[in-house]
PDB file of C-alpha atoms in Angstrom:
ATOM      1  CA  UNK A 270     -22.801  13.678  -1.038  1.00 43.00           C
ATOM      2  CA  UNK A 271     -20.213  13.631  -3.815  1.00 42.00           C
ATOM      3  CA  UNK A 272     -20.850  15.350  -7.058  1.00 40.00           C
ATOM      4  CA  UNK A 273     -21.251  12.422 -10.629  1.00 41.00           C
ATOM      5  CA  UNK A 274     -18.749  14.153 -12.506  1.00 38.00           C
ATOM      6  CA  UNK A 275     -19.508  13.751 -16.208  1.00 38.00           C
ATOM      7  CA  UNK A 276     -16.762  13.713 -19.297  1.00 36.00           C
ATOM      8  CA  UNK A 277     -18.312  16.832 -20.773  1.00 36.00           C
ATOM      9  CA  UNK A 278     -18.079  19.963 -18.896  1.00 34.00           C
ATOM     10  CA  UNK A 279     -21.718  21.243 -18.638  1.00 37.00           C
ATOM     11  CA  UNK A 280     -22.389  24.726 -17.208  1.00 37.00           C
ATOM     12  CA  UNK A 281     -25.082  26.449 -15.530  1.00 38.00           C
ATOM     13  CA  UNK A 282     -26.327  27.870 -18.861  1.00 38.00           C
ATOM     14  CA  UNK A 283     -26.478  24.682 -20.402  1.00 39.00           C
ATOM     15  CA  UNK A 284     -29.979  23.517 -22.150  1.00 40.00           C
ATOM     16  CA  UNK A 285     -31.249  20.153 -20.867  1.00 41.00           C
ATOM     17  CA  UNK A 286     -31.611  19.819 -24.657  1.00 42.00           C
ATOM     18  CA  UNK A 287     -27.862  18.721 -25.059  1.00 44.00           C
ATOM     19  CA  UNK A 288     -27.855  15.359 -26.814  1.00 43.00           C
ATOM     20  CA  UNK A 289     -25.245  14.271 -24.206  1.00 44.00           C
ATOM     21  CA  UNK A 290     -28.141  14.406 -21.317  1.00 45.00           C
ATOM     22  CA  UNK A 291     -31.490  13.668 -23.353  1.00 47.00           C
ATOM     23  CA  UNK A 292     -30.019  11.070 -25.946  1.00 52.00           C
ATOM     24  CA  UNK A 293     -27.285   9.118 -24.372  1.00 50.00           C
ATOM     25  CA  UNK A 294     -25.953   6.079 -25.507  1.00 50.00           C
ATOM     26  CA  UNK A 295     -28.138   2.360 -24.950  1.00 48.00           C
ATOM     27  CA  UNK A 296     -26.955   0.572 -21.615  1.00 44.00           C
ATOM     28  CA  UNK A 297     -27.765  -2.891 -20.637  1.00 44.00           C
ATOM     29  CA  UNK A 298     -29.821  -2.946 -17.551  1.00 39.00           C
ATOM     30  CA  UNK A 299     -32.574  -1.082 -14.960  1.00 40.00           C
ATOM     31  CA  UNK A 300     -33.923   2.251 -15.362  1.00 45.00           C
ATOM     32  CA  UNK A 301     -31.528   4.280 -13.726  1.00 50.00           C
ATOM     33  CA  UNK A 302     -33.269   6.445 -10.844  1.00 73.00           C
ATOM     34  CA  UNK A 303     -31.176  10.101 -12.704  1.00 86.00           C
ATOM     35  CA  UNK A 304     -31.762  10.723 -15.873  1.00 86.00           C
ATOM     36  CA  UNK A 305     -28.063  12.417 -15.961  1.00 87.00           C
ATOM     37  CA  UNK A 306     -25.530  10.235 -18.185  1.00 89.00           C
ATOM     38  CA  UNK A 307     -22.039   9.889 -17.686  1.00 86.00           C
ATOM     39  CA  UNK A 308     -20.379   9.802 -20.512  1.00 88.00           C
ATOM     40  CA  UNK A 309     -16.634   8.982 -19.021  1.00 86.00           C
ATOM     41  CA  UNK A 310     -18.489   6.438 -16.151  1.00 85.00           C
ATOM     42  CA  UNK A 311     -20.531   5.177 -19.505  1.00 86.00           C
ATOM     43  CA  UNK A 312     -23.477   4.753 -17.021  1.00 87.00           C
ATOM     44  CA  UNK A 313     -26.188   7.003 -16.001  1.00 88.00           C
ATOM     45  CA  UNK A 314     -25.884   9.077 -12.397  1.00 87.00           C
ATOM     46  CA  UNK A 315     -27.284   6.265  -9.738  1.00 84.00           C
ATOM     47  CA  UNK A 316     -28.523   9.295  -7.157  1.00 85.00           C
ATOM     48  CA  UNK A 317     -32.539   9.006  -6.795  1.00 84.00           C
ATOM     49  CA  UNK A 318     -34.601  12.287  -7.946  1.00 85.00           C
ATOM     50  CA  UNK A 319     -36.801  14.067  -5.654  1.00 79.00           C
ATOM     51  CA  UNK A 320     -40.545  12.648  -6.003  1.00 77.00           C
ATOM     52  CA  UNK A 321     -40.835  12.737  -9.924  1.00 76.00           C
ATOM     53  CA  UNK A 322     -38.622  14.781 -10.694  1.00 81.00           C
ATOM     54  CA  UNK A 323     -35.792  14.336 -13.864  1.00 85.00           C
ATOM     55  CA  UNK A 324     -32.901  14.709 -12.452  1.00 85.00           C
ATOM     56  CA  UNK A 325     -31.492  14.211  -8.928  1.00 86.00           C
ATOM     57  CA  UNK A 326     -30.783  17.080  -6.565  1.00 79.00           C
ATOM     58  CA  UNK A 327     -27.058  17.453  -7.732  1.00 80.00           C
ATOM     59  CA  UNK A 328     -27.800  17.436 -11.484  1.00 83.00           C
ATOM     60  CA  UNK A 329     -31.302  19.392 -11.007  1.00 80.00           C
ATOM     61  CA  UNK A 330     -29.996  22.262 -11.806  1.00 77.00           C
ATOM     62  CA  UNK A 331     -29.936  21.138 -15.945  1.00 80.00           C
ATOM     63  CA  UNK A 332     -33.887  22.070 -15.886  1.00 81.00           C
ATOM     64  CA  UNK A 333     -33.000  25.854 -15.302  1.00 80.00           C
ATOM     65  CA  UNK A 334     -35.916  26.485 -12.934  1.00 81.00           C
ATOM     66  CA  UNK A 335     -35.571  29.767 -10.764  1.00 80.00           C
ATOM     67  CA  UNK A 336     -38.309  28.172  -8.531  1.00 79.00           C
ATOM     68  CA  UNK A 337     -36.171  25.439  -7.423  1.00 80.00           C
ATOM     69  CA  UNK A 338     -34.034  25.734  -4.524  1.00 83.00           C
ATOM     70  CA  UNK A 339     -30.156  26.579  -5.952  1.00 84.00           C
ATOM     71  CA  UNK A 340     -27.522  24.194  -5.154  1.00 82.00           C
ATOM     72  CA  UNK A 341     -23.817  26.000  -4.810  1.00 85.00           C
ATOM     73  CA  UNK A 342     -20.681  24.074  -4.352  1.00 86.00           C
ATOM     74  CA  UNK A 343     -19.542  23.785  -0.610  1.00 89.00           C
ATOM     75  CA  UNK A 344     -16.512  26.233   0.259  1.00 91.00           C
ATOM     76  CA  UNK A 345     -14.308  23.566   2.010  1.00 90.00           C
ATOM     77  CA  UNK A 346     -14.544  20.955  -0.947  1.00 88.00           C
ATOM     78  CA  UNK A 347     -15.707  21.687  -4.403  1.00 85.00           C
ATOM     79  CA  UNK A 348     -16.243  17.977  -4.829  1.00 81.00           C
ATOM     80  CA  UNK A 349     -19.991  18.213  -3.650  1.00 83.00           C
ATOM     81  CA  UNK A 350     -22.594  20.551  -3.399  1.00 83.00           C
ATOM     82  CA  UNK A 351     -24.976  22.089  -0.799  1.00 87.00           C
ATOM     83  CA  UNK A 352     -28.380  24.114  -0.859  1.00 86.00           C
ATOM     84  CA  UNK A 353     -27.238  27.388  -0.649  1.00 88.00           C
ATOM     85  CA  UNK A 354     -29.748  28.398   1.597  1.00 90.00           C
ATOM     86  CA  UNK A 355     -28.874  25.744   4.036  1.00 91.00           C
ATOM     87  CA  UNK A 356     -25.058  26.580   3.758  1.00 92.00           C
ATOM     88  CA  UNK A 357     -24.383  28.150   6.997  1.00 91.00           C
ATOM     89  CA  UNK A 358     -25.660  24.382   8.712  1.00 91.00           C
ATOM     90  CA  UNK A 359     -23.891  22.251   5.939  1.00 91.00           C
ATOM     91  CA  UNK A 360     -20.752  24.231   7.518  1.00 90.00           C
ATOM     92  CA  UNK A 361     -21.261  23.249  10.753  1.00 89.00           C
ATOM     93  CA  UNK A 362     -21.284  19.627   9.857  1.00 90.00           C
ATOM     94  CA  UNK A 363     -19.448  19.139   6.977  1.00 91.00           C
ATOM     95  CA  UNK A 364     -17.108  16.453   6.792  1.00 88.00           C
ATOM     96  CA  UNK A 365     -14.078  18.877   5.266  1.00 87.00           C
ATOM     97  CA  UNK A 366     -14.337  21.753   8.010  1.00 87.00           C
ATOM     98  CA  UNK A 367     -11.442  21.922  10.303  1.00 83.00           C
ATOM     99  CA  UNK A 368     -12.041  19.652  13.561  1.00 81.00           C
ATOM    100  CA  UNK A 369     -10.816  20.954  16.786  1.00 82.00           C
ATOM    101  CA  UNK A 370      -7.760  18.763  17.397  1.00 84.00           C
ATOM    102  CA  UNK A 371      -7.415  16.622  20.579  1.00 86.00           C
ATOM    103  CA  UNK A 372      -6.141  17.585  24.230  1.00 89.00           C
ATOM    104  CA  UNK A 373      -2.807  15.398  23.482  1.00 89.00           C
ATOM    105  CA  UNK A 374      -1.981  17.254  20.415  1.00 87.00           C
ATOM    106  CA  UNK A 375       0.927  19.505  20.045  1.00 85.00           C
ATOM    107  CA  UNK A 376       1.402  21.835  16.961  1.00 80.00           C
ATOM    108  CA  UNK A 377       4.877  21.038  15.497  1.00 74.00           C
ATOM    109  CA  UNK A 378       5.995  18.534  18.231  1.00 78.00           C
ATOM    110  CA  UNK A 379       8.109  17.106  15.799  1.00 76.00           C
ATOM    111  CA  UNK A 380       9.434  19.989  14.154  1.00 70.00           C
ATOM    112  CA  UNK A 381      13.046  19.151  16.026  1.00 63.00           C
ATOM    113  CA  UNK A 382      13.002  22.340  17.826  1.00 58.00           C
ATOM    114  CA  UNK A 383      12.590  22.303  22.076  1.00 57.00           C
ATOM    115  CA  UNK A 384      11.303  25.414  22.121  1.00 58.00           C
ATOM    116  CA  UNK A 385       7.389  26.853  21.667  1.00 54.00           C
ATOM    117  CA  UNK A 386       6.777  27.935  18.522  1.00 52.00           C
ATOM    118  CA  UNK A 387      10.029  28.084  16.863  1.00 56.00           C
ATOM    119  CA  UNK A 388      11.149  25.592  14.354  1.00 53.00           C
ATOM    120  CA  UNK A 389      14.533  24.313  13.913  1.00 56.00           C
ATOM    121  CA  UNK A 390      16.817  26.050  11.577  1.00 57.00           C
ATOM    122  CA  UNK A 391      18.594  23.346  10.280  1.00 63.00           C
ATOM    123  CA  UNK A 392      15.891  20.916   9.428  1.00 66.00           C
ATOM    124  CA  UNK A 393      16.365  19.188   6.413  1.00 73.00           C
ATOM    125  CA  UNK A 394      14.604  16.306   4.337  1.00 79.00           C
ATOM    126  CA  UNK A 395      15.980  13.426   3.180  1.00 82.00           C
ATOM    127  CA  UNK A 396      16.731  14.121  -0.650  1.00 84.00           C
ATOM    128  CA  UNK A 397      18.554  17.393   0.574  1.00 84.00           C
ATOM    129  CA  UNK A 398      20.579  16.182   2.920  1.00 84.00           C
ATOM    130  CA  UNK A 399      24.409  15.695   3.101  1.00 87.00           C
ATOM    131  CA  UNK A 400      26.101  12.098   2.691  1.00 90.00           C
ATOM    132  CA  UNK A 401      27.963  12.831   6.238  1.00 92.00           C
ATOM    133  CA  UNK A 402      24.490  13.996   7.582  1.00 88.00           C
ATOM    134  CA  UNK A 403      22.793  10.753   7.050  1.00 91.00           C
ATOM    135  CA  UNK A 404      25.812   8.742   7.930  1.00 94.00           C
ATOM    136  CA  UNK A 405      25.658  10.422  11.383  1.00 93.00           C
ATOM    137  CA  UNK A 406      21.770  10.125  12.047  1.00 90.00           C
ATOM    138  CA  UNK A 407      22.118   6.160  11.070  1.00 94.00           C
ATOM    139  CA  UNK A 408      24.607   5.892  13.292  1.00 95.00           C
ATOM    140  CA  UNK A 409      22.435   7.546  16.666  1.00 94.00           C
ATOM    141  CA  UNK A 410      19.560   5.472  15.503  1.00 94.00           C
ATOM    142  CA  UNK A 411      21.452   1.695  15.733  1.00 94.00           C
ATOM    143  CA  UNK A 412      23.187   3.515  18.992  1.00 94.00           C
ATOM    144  CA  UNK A 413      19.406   4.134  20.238  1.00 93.00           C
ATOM    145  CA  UNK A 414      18.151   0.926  19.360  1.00 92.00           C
ATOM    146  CA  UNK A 415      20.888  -1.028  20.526  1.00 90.00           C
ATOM    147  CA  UNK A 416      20.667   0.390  23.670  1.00 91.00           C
ATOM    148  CA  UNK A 417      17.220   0.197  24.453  1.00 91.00           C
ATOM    149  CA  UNK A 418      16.126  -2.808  22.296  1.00 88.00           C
ATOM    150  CA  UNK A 419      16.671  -6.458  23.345  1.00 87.00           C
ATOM    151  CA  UNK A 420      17.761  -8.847  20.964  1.00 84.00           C
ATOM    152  CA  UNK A 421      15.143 -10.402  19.126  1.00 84.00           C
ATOM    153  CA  UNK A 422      15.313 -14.504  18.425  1.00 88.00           C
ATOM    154  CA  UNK A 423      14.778 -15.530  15.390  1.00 89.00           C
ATOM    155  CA  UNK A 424      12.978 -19.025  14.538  1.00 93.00           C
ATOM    156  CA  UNK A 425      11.591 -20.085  11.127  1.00 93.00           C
ATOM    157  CA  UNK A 426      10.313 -23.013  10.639  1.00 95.00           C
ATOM    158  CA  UNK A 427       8.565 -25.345   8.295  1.00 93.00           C
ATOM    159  CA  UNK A 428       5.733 -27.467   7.079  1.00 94.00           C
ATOM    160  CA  UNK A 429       5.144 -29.852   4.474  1.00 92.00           C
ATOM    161  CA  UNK A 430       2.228 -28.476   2.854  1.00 91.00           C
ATOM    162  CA  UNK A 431       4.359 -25.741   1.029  1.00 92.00           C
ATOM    163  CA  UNK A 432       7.129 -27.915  -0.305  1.00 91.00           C
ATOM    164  CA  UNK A 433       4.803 -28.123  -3.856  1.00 88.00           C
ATOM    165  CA  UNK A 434       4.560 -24.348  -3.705  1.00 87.00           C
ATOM    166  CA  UNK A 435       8.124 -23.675  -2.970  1.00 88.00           C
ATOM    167  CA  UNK A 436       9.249 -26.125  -5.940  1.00 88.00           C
ATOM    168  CA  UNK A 437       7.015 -23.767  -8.624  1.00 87.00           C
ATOM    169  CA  UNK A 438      10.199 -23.028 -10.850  1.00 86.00           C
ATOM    170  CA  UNK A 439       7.995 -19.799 -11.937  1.00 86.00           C
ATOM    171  CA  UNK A 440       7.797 -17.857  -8.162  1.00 86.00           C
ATOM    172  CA  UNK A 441      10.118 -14.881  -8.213  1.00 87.00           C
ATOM    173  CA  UNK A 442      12.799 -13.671  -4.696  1.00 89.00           C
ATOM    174  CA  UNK A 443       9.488 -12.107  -3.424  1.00 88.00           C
ATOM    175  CA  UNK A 444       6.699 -14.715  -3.810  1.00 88.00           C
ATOM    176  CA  UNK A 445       9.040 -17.557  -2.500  1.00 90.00           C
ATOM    177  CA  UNK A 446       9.859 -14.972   0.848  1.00 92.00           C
ATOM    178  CA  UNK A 447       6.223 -14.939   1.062  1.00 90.00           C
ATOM    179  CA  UNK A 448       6.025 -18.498   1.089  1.00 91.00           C
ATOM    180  CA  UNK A 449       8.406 -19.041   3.747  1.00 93.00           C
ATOM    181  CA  UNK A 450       6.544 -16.859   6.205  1.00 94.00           C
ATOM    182  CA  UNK A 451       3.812 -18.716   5.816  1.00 93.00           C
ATOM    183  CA  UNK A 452       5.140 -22.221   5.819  1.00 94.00           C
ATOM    184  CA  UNK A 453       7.266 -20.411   9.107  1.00 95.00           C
ATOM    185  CA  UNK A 454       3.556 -19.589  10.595  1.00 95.00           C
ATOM    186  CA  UNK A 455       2.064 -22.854   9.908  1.00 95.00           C
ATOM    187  CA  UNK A 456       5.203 -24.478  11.466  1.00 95.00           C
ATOM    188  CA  UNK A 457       4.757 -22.763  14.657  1.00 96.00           C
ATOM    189  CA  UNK A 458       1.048 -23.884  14.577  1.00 95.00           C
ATOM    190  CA  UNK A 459       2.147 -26.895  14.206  1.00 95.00           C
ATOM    191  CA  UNK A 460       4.747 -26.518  17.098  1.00 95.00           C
ATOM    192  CA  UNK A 461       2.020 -25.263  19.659  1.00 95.00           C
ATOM    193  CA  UNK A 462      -0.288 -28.391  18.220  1.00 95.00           C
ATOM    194  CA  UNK A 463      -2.632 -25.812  17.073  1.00 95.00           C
ATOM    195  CA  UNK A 464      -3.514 -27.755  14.103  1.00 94.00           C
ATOM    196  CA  UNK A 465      -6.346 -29.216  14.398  1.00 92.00           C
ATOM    197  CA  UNK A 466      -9.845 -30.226  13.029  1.00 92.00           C
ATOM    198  CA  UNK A 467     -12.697 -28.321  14.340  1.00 92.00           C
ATOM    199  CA  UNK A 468     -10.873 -24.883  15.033  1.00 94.00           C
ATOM    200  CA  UNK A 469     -11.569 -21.551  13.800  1.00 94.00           C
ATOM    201  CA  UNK A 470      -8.790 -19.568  11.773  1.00 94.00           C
ATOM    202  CA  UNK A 471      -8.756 -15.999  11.921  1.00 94.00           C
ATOM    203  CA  UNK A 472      -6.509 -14.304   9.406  1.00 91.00           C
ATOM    204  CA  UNK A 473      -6.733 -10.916   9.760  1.00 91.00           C
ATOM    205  CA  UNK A 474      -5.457  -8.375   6.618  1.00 88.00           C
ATOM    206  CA  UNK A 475      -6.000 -11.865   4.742  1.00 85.00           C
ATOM    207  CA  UNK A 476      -5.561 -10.338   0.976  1.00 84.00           C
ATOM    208  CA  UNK A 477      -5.730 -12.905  -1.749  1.00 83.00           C
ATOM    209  CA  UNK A 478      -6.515 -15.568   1.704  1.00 85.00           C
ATOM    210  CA  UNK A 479      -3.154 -17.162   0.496  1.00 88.00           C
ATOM    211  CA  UNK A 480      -2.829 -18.059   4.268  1.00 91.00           C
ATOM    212  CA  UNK A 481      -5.696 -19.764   4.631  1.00 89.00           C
ATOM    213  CA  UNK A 482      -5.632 -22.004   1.668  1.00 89.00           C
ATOM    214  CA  UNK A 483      -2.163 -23.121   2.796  1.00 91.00           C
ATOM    215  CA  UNK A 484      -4.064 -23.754   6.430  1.00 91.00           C
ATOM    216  CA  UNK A 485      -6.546 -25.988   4.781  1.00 89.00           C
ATOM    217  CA  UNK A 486      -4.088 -27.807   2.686  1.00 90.00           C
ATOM    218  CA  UNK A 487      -1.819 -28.879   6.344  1.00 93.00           C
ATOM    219  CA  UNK A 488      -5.517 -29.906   7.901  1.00 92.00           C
ATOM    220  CA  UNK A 489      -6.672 -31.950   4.970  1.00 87.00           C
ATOM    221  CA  UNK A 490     -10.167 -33.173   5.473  1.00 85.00           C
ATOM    222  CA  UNK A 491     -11.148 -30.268   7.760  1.00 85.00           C
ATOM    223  CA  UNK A 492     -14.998 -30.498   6.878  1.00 83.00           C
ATOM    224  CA  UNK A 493     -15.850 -29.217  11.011  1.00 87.00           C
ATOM    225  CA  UNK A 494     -13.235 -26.017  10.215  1.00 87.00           C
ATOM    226  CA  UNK A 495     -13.942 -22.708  10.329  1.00 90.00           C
ATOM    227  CA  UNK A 496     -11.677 -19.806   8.441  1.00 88.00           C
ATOM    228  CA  UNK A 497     -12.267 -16.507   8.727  1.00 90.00           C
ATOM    229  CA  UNK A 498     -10.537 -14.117   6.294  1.00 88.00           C
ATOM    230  CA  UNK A 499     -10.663 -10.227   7.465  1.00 89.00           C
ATOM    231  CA  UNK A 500      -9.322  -7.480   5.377  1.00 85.00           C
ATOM    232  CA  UNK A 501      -9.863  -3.907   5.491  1.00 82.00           C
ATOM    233  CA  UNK A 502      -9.713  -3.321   1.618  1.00 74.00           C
ATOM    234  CA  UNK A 503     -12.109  -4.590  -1.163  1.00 65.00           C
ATOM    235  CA  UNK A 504      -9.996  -8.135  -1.930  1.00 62.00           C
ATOM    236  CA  UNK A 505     -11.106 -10.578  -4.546  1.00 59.00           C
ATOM    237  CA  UNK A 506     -10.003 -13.284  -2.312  1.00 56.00           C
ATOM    238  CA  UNK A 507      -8.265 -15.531  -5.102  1.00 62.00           C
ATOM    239  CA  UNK A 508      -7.557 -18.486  -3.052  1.00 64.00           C
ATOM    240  CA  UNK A 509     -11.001 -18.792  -1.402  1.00 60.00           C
ATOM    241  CA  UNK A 510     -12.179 -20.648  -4.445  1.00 61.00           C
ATOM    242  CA  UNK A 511     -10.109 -23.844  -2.965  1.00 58.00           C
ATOM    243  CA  UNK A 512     -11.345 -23.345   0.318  1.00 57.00           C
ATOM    244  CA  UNK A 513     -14.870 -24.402  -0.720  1.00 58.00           C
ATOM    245  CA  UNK A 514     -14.019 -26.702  -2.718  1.00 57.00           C
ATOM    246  CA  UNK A 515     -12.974 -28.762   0.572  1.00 53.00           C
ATOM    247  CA  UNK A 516     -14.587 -27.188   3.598  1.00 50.00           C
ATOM    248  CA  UNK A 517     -18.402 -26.537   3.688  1.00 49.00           C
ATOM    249  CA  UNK A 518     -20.020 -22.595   3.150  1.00 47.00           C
ATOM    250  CA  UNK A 519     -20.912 -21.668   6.446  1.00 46.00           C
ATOM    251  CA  UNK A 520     -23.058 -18.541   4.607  1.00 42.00           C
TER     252      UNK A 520
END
C-alpha cells in the first residue's frame, strides 16, 4: 500500500486541527472516501477509512488516539507503512524484501573475471576508458559478429498509402524513417497478399496505433476488419480516432 504523500510535512504531533487537513480547498466532484487533502496532488487521499472512521488507515494516525493500532513505516521501503504489530508477517511478504534468486543465477557472472569470487582488476566503464581501449574492444566485437553472424538481406519496400504522408514538407529525418518502416511493413503485406478485407491486425507495442491507421488507409473500405492495438504502457492512441471513423467499434 503506498503512502499519499502530502505538500506539507505533517508529523506525528500534529493536531488534526491544522487548516491544511480540516479546511482544505473546494474540489469539483464526489465525497472523497479520506478526509486527508493533498495539497501538492490538489485532491483529497482516495484510500477508504475503516467503518466510519475519518481518516484512512495510513493517515489515521492525525486523530492521535493511543487506542488505535500504530502504523510504523516498513524497514525495506519507507514509501508505505505497516501495523507495527503485524511487522514481523508484513516482512515475510513484502514486496521490497530480498527474494532468493534463481538456480541459473550466478553472482558476478559478468564481472569479466573466470575465476569464483574475484573480480577483474582492470575493469573499466565506458566514460573512463582509453581511446586505444575502445578501439580494440570494437574491433573483437565486428571480429565476433562477423564470424558467427550470417549476413542479413535487406528488403524495403513500399506502398502507396504513405506517399501523402511522406510528401508532409513538416516531418523531420526521424518521423519520415518511421514512415518508411511502415510503408516497408505494409509492402511486405502486400507482397505475401496479406491485405485483405475481413482479417484481423495485431500490432503489438502499437503506441500512438500509427501502424494501424496506415493499415486501414491501404484496405480502404474494410468495414468486416478487425485491428487490434496492444501496448504495454498507458498510450493515448492518437490515430485510433481515424480508425472509427471508417471501421465499426467492435466494443
Amino acid at each position: 500500500m503506498s503512502v499519499e504523500t502530502a505538500a506539507t510535512t505533517i508529523t506525528s504531533s500534529s493536531s488534526v486541527s491544522d487548516s491544511s487537513v480540516n479546511n482544505p480547498p473546494q474540489v469539483v466532484g464526489a465525497p472523497p472516501s479520506c478526509s486527508f487533502y493533498i495539497k501538492k496532488k490538489r485532491r483529497f487521499c482516495r484510500f477508504r477509512p475503516n467503518n466510519d472512521d475519518k481518516y484512512c488507515s495510513e493517515h489515521i494516525y492525525l486523530l492521535n488516539d493511543p487506542t488505535r493500532r500504530k502504523r510504523i513505516p516498513c524497514p525495506l521501503d519507507s514509501k508505505h507503512t505497516v501495523y507495527e504489530d503485524n511487522l514481523d508477517s508484513h516482512l515475510k511478504k513484502c514486496n521490497k524484501r530480498q527474494r532468493v534468486p534463481p538456480i541459473y543465477h550466478i553472482n558476478e557472472i559478468n564481472s569479466g573475471s573466470l575465476d569464483e569470487g574475484e573480480l577483474c582488476p582492470d575493469k573499466v566503464s565506458v566514460l573512463t576508458a582509453s581511446s586505444n581501449h575502445l578501439t580494440s574492444l570494437i574491433q573483437q566485437i565486428d571480429q565476433v559478429y562477423k564470424a558467427h553472424t550470417p549476413e542479413i538481406t535487406k528488403e524495403e519496400l513500399w506502398h502507396s498509402c504513405m506517399d501523402e504522408e511522406m510528401n508532409n514538407p513538416y516531418y523531420g529525418i526521424q518521423a519520415q524513417r518511421q514512415r518508411r518502416q511502415q510503408a516497408s511493413l505494409i509492402g511486405h503485406l502486400e507482397k505475401l497478399n496479406l491485405l485483405k478485407k475481413g482479417y484481423t491486425y495485431v500490432e503489438l507495442g502499437a503506441g500512438k496505433g500509427q501502424l494501424s491507421h496506415c493499415l486501414q488507409k491501404a484496405i480502404p473500405d474494410n468495414e468486416d476488419g478487425l485491428y487490434v492495438l496492444v501496448d504495454k504502457s498507458h498510450i493515448r492512441y492518437k490515430h485510433w480516432c481515424h480508425l472509427l471513423k471508417t471501421v465499426n467499434d467492435p466494443w
